[in-house]
CSV table of C-alpha atoms in Angstrom, one decimal:
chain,number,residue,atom,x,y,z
A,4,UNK,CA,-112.5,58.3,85.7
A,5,UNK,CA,-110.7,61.2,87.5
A,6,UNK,CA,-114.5,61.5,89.6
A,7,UNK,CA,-114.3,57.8,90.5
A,8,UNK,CA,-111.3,58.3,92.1
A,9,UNK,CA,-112.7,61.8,93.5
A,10,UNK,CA,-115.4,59.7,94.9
A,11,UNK,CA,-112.8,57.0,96.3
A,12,UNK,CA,-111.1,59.4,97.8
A,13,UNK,CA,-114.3,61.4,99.8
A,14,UNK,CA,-114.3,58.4,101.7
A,15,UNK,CA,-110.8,56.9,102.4
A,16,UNK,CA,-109.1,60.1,103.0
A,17,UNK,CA,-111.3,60.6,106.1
A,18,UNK,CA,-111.9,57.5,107.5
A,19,UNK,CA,-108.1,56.7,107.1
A,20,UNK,CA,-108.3,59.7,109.5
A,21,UNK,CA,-110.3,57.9,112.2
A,22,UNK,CA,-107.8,54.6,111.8
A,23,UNK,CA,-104.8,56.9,113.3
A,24,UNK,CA,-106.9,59.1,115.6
A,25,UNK,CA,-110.2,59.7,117.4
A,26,UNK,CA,-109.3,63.4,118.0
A,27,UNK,CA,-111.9,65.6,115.9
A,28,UNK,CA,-109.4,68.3,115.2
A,29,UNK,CA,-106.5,65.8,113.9
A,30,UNK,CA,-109.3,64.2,111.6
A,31,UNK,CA,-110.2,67.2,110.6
A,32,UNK,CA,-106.5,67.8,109.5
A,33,UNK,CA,-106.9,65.6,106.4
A,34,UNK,CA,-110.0,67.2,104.8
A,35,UNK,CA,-108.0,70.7,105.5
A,36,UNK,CA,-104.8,69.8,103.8
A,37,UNK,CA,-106.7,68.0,100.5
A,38,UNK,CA,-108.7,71.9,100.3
A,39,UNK,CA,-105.8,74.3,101.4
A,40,UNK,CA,-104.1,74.4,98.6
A,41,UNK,CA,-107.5,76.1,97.1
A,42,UNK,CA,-106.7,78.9,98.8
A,43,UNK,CA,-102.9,79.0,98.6
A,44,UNK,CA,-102.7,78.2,94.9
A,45,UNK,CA,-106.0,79.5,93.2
A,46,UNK,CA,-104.3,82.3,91.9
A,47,UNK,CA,-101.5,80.8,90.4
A,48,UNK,CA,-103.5,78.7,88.6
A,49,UNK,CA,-105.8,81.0,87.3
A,50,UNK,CA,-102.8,82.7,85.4
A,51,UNK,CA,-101.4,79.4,84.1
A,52,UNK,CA,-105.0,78.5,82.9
A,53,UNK,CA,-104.9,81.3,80.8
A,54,UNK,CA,-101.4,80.9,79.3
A,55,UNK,CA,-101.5,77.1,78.4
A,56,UNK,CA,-103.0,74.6,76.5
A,57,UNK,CA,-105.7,73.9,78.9
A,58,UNK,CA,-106.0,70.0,77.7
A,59,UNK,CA,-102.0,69.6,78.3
A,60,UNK,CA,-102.2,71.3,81.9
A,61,UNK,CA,-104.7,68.6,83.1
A,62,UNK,CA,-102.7,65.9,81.6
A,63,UNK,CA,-100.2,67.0,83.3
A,64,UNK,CA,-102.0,67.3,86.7
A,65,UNK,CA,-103.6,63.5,86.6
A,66,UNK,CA,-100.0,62.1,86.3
A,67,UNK,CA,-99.1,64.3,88.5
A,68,UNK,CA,-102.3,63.1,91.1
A,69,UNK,CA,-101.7,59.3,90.3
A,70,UNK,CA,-97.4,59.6,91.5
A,71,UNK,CA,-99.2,61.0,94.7
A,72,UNK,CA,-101.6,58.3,94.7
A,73,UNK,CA,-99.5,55.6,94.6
A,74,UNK,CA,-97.2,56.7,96.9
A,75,UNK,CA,-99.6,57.0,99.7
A,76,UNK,CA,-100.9,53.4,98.7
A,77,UNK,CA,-96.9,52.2,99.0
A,78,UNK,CA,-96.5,53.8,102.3
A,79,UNK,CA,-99.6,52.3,104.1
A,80,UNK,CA,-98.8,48.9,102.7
A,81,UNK,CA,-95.3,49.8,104.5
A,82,UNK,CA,-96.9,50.5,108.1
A,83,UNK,CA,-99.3,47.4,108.1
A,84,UNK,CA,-100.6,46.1,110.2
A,85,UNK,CA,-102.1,49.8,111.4
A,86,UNK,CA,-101.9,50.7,115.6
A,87,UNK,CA,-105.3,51.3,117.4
A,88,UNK,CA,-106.1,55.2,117.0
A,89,UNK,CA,-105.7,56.8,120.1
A,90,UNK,CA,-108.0,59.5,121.2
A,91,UNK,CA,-105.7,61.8,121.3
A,92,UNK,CA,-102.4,61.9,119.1
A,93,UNK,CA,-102.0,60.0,116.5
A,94,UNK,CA,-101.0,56.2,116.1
A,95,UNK,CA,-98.3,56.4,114.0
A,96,UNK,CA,-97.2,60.2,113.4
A,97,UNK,CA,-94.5,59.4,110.5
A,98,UNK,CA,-97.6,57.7,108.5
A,99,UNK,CA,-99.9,60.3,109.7
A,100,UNK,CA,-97.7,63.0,108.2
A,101,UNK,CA,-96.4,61.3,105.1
A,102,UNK,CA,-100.1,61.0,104.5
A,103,UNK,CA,-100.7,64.6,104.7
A,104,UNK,CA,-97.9,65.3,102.2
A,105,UNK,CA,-99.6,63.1,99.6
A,106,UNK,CA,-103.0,65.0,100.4
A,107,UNK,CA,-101.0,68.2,100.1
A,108,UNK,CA,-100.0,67.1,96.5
A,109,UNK,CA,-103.3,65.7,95.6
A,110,UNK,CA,-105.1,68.8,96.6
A,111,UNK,CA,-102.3,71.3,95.2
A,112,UNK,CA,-102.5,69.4,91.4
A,113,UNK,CA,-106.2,68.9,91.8
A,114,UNK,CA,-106.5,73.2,92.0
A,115,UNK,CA,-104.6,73.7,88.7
A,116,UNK,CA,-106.4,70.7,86.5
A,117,UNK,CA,-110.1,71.7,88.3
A,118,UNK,CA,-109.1,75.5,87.1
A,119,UNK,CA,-108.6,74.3,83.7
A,120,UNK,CA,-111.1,71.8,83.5
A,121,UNK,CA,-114.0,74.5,84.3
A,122,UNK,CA,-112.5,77.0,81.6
A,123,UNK,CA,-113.0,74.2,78.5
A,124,UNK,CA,-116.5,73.8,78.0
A,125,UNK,CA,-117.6,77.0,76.2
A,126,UNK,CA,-115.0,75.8,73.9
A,127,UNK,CA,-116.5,72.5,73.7
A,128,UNK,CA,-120.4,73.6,73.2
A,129,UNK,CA,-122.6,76.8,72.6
A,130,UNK,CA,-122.9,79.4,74.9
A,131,UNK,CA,-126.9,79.1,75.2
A,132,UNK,CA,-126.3,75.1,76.0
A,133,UNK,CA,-124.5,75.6,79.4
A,134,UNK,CA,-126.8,75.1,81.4
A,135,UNK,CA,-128.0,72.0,79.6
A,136,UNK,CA,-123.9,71.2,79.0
A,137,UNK,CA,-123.3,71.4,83.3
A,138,UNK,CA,-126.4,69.7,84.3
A,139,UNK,CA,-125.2,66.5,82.2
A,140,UNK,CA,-121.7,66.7,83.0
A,141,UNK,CA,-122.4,67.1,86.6
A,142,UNK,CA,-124.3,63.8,86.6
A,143,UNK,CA,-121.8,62.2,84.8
A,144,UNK,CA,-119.6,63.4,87.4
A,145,UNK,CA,-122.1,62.7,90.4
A,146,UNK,CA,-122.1,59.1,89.3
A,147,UNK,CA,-118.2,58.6,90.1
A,148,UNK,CA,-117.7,61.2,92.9
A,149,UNK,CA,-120.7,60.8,95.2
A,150,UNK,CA,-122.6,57.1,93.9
A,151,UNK,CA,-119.8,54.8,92.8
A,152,UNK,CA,-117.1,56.3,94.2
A,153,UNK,CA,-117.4,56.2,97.9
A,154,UNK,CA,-119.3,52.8,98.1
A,155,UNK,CA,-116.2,51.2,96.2
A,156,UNK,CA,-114.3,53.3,98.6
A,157,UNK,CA,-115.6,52.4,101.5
A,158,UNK,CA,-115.7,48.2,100.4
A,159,UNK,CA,-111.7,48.6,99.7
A,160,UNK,CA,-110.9,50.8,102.9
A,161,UNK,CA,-112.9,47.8,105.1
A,162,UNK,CA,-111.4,45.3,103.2
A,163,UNK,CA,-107.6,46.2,102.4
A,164,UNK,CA,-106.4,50.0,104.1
A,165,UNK,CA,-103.9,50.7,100.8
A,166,UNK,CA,-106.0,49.5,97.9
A,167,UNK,CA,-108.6,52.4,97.4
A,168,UNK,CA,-105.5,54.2,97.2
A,169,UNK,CA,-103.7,52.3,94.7
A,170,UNK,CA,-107.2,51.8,92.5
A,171,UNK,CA,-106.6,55.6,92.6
A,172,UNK,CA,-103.7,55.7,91.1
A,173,UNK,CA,-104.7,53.5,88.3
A,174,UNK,CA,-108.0,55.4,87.5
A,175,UNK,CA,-105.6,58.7,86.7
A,176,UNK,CA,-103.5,57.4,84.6
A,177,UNK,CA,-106.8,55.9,82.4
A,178,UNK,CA,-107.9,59.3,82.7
A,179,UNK,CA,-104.7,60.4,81.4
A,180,UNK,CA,-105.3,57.9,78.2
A,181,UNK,CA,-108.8,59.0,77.2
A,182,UNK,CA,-107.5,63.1,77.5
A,183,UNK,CA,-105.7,62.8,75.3
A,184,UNK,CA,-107.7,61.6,72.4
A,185,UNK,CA,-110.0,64.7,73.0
A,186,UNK,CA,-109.0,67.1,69.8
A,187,UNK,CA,-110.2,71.1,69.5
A,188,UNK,CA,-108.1,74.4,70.4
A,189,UNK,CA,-107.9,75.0,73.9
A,190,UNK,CA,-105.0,77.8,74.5
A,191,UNK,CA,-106.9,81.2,75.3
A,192,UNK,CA,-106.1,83.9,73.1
A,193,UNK,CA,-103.4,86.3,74.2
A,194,UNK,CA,-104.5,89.8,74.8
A,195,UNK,CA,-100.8,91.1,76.4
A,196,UNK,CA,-97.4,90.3,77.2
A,197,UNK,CA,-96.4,88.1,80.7
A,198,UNK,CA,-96.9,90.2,83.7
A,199,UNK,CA,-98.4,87.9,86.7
A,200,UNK,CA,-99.4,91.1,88.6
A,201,UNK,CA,-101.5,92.8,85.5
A,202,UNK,CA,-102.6,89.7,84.6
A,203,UNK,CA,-104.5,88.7,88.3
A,204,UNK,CA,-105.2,92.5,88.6
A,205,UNK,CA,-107.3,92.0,85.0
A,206,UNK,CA,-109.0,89.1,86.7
A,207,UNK,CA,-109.6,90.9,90.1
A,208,UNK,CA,-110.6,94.4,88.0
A,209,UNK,CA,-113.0,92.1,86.2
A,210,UNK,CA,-115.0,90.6,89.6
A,211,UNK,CA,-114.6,94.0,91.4
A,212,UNK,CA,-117.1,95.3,88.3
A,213,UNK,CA,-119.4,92.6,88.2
A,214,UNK,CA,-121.8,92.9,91.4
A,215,UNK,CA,-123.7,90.0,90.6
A,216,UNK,CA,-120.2,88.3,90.1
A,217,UNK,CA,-119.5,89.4,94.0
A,218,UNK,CA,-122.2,88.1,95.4
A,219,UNK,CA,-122.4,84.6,93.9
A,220,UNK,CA,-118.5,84.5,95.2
A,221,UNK,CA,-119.5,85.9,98.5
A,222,UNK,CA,-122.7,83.0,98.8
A,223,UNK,CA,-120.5,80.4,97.4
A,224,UNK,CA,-117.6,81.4,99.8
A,225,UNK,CA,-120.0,81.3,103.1
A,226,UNK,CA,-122.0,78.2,102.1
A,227,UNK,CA,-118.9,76.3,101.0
A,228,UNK,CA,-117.5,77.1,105.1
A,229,UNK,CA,-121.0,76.0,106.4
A,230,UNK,CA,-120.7,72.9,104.2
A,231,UNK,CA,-117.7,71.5,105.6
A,232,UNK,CA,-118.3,71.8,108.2
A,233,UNK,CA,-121.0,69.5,107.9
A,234,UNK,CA,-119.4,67.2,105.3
A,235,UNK,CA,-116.9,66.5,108.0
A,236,UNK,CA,-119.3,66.4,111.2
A,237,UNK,CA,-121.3,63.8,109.2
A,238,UNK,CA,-117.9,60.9,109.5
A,239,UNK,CA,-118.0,60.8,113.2
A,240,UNK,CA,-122.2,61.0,113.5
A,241,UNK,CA,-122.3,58.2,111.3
A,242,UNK,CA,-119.8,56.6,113.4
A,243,UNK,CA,-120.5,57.2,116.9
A,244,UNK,CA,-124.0,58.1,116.7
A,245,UNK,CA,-125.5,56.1,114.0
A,246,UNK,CA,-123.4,53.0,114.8
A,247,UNK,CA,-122.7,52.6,111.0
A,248,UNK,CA,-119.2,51.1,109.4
A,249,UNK,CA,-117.5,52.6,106.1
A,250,UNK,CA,-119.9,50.3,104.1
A,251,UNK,CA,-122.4,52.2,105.6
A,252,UNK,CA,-121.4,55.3,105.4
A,253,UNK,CA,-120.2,55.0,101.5
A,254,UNK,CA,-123.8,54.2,100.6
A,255,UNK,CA,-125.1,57.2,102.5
A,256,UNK,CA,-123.0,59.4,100.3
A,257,UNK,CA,-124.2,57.0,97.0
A,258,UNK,CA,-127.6,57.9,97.8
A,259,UNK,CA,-126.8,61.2,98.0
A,260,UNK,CA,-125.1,61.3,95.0
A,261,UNK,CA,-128.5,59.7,93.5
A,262,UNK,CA,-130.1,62.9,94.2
A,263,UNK,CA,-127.4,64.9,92.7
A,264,UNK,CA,-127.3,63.0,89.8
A,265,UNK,CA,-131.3,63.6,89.2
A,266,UNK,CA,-130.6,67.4,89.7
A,267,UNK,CA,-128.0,67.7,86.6
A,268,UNK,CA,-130.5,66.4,84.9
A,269,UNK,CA,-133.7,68.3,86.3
A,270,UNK,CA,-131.5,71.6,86.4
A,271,UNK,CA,-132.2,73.1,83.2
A,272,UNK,CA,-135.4,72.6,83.3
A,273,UNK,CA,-135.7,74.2,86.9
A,274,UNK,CA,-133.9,77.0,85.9
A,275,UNK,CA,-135.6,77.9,82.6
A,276,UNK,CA,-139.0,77.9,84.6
A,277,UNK,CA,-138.2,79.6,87.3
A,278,UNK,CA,-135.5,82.0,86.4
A,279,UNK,CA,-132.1,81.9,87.6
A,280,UNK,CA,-132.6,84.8,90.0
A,281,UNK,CA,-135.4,82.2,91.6
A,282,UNK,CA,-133.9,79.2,91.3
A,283,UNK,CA,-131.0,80.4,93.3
A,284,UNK,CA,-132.7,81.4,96.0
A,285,UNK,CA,-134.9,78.5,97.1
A,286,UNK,CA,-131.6,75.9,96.6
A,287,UNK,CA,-129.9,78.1,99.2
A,288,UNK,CA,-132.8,78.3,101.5
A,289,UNK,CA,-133.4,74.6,101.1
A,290,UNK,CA,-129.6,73.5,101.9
A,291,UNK,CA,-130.6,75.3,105.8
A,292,UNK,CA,-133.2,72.8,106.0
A,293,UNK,CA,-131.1,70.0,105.0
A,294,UNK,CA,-128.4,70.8,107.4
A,295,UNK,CA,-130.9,71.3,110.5
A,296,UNK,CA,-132.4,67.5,109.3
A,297,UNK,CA,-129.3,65.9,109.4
A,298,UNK,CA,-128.7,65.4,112.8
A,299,UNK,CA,-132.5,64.8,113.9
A,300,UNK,CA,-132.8,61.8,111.1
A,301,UNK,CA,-133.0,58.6,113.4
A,302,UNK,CA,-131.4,56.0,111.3
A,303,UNK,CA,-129.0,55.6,108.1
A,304,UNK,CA,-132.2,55.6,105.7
A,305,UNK,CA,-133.5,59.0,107.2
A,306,UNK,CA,-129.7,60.6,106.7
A,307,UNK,CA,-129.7,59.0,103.0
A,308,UNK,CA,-133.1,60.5,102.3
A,309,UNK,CA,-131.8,63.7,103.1
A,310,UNK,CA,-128.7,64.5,101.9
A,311,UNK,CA,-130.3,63.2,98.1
A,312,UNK,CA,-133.0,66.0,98.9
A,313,UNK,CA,-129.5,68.4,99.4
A,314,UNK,CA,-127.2,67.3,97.1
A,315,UNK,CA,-130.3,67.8,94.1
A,316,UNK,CA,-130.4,71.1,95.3
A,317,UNK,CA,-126.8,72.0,95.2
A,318,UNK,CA,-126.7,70.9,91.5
A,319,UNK,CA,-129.1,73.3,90.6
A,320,UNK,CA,-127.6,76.3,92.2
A,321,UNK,CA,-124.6,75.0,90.8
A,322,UNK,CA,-126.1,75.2,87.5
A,323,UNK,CA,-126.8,78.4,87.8
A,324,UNK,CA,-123.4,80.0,89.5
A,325,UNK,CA,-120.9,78.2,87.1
A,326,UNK,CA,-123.0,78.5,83.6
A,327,UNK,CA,-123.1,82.2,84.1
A,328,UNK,CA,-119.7,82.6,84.5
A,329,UNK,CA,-119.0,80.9,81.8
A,330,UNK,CA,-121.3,82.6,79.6
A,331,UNK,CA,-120.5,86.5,80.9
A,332,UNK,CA,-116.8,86.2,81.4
A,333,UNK,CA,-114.3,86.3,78.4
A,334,UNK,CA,-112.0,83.3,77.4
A,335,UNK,CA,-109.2,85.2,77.5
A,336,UNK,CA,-109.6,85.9,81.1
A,337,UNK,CA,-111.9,82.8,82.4
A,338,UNK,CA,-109.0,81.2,84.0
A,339,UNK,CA,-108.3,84.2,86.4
A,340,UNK,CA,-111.4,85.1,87.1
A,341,UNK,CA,-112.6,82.2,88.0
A,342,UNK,CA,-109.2,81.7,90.2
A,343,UNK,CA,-110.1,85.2,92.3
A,344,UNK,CA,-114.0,84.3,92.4
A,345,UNK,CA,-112.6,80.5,93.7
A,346,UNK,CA,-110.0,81.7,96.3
A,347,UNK,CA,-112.8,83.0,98.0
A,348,UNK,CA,-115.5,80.7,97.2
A,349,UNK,CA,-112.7,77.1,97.4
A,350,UNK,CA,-110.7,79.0,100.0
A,351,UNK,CA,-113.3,79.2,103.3
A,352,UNK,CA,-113.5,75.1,102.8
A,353,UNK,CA,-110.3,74.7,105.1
A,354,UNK,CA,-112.0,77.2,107.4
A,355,UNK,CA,-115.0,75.2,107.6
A,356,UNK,CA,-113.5,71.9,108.0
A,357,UNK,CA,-111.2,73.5,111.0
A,358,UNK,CA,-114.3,75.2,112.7
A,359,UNK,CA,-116.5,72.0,112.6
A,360,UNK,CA,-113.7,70.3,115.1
A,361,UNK,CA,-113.5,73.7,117.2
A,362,UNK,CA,-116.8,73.2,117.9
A,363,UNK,CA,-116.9,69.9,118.6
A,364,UNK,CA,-114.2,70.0,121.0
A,365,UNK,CA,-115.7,73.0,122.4
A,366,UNK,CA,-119.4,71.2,122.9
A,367,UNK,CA,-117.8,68.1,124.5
A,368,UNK,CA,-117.2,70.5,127.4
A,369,UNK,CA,-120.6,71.2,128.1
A,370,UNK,CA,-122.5,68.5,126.8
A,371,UNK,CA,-121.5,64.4,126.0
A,372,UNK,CA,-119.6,63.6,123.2
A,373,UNK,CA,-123.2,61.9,121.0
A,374,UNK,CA,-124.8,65.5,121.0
A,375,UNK,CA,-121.3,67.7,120.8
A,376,UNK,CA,-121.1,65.7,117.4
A,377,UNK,CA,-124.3,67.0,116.0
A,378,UNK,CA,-123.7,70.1,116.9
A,379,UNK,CA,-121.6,71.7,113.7
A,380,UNK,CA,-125.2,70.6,112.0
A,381,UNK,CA,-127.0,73.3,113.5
A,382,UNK,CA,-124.7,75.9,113.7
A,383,UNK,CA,-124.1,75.4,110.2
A,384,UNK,CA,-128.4,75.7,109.3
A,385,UNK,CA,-128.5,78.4,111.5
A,386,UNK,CA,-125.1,80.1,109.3
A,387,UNK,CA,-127.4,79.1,106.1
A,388,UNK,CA,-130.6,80.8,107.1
A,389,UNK,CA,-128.5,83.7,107.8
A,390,UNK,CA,-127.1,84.0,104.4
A,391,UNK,CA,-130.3,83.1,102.6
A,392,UNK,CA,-132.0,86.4,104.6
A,393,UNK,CA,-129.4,88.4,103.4
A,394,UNK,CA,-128.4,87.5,100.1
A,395,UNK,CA,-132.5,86.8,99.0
A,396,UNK,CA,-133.4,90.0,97.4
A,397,UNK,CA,-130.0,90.7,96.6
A,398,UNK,CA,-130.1,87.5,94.4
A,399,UNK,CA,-133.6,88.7,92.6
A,400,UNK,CA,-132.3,92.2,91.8
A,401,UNK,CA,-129.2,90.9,90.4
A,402,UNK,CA,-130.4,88.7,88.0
A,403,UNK,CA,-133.1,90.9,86.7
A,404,UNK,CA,-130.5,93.6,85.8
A,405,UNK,CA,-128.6,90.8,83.7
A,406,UNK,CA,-132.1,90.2,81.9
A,407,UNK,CA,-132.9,93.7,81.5
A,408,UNK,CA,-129.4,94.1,79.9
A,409,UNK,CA,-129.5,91.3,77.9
A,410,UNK,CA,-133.2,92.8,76.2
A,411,UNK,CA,-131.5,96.3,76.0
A,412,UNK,CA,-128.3,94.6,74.4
């Protein structure tokens, strides 16, 4: 449920965007206040994950996500009927900013139940089913967030501005219902007294000792910057360039989500064939080639095609990142360690989102406005093929010391 309304919300929140403004760096502004509060918050919230109830803390942050919802949905129905967007400015700058505020809470609530979320499935199934556990869940998750989600999106944005918004709303507070039927012991064992500063410094001293740790942050952290800025690019090409509405552009993501949704269930298999070490690198190098296609494919099918190629891709690196944290960190101090490893890996999203309008604004310049717009694409396979050059036997070597110390262990 709380994925559906993920999924709602990957389309509305930006195209909302491009109903009060045509500037790229103001609809960038949206995207950048839903992910900031990864990197102002992840910290915190690695601590509190690892002093709570873990179930209790994402009760708390759903109701906390459908308030925001449902405020934003009863201040657009307010401003109806909406101004024309401007190209620069915004049409209506109270709206525009009241919006941001609900974004702000959104993102800020989404951070703390996401943190907890992550640190409760090794105490849901056995450590030597996580990959199998991620890849399902995933798909499960794919299915609201990428397939269902933005089509049903995109229909209620065309159709009524505040619905999506209010549908949101509703679909957190169901989520809020099922949670808390789910039974088991989710407050991490405590291994000291309250001290927020030894308590991240545990976390941090833990990622500082783990190379292969580092590096998966450090990928994750460089490819998540590359991605938004593609992510974000890809509203205005569909737009402008592709002539496409939000119906259109909601299926593009759904078909994307369809290739997702096969790799959660193709993961496991992947991995245990080729190796994690492996597996990781061709997803990486493949995610370059997917960028650089984006903007060359000539019609909506051609984009579709392509971003199900990359988002089955993703799944499977994902896979592999996230199951071996969860397998080589300890319980006790999951929560934070994942917080440090996110801040880094969540926290260069806002950076990507605001350099994917710096460069279009920069392009127009030079070049018109239909190529400036396809021009985050490349940077961003060009950022990709760097990292994979760099990060390709570093990738191999770390993963074989993990296997050699698991045979020595």
């Amino acid at each position: 449920m709380t994925n559906l309304a993920d999924g709602v919300a990957v389309v509305v929140w930006a195209w909302l965007a491009t109903l009060l403004t045509r500037d790229p760096l103001l609809v960038t502004l949206m995207p950048i206040t839903l992910r900031l509060p990864w990197f102002l918050f992840a910290l915190p919230a690695g601590v509190v994950t690892d002093r709570t109830d873990r179930r209790r803390l994402i009760l708390a942050m759903d109701v906390v996500r459908a308030c925001a919802f449902a405020l934003a949905a009863l201040t657009l129905w307010h401003a109806l009927p909406l101004a024309p967007a401007p190209d620069t400015g915004t049409a209506d700058p109270a709206l525009f900013t009241a919006l941001l505020g609900c974004a702000l809470l959104v993102g800020t609530a989404e951070v703390f139940r996401d943190s907890a979320a992550q640190t409760m499935l090794p105490a849901i199934v056995p450590h030597d089913q996580l990959e199998r556990a991620n890849g399902r869940l995933w798909s499960v998750e794919m299915v609201g967030n990428a397939l269902l989600g933005p089509a049903v999106g995109a229909f209620l944005i065309a159709s009524v501005v505040w619905l999506p918004f209010a549908l949101n709303a509703l679909c957190f507070l169901i989520a809020v219902a099922l949670m808390r039927s789910l039974k088991g012991q989710f407050t991490p064992r405590r291994t000291g007294g309250r001290d927020w500063k030894k308590e991240l410094g545990d976390g941090l001293a833990f990622l500082r000792g783990s190379a292969l740790l580092r590096l998966l942050a450090v990928i994750t952290g460089v490819w998540n910057l590359l991605h938004q800025m593609v992510v974000i690019a890809l509203v205005l090409h569909v737009q402008e360039n592709l002539g496409l509405g939000a119906s259109g552009y909601g299926l593009i993501l759904a078909a994307g989500a369809l290739g997702g949704v096969l790799g959660g269930f193709c993961a496991e298999r992947i991995v245990r064939r080729l190796g994690n070490g492996p597996s990781a690198q061709w997803m990486t190098l493949a995610s370059s080639l997917a960028f650089a296609a984006l903007p060359l494919a000539p019609n909506g099918w051609a984009v579709a095609a392509v971003l199900a190629a990359f988002e089955f891709c993703g799944l499977v690196w994902n896979t592999v990142s996230v199951s071996y944290r969860q397998r080589h960190v300890p319980d006790e101090i999951l929560g934070r360690v994942n917080a440090t490893y996110r801040l880094f890996a969540w926290g260069m999203m806002p950076i990507g989102l605001l350099a994917s309008g710096l460069v279009v604004s920069a392009a127009e310049a030079v070049m018109p406005r239909g190529l400036a717009l396809q021009m985050p694409f490349y940077v961003a396979a060009a950022g990709v093929v760097v990292l994979t050059a760099w990060s390709w036997r570093r990738l191999d070597a770390g993963f074989a010391g993990v296997a050699t110390g698991a045979r020595s262990a």
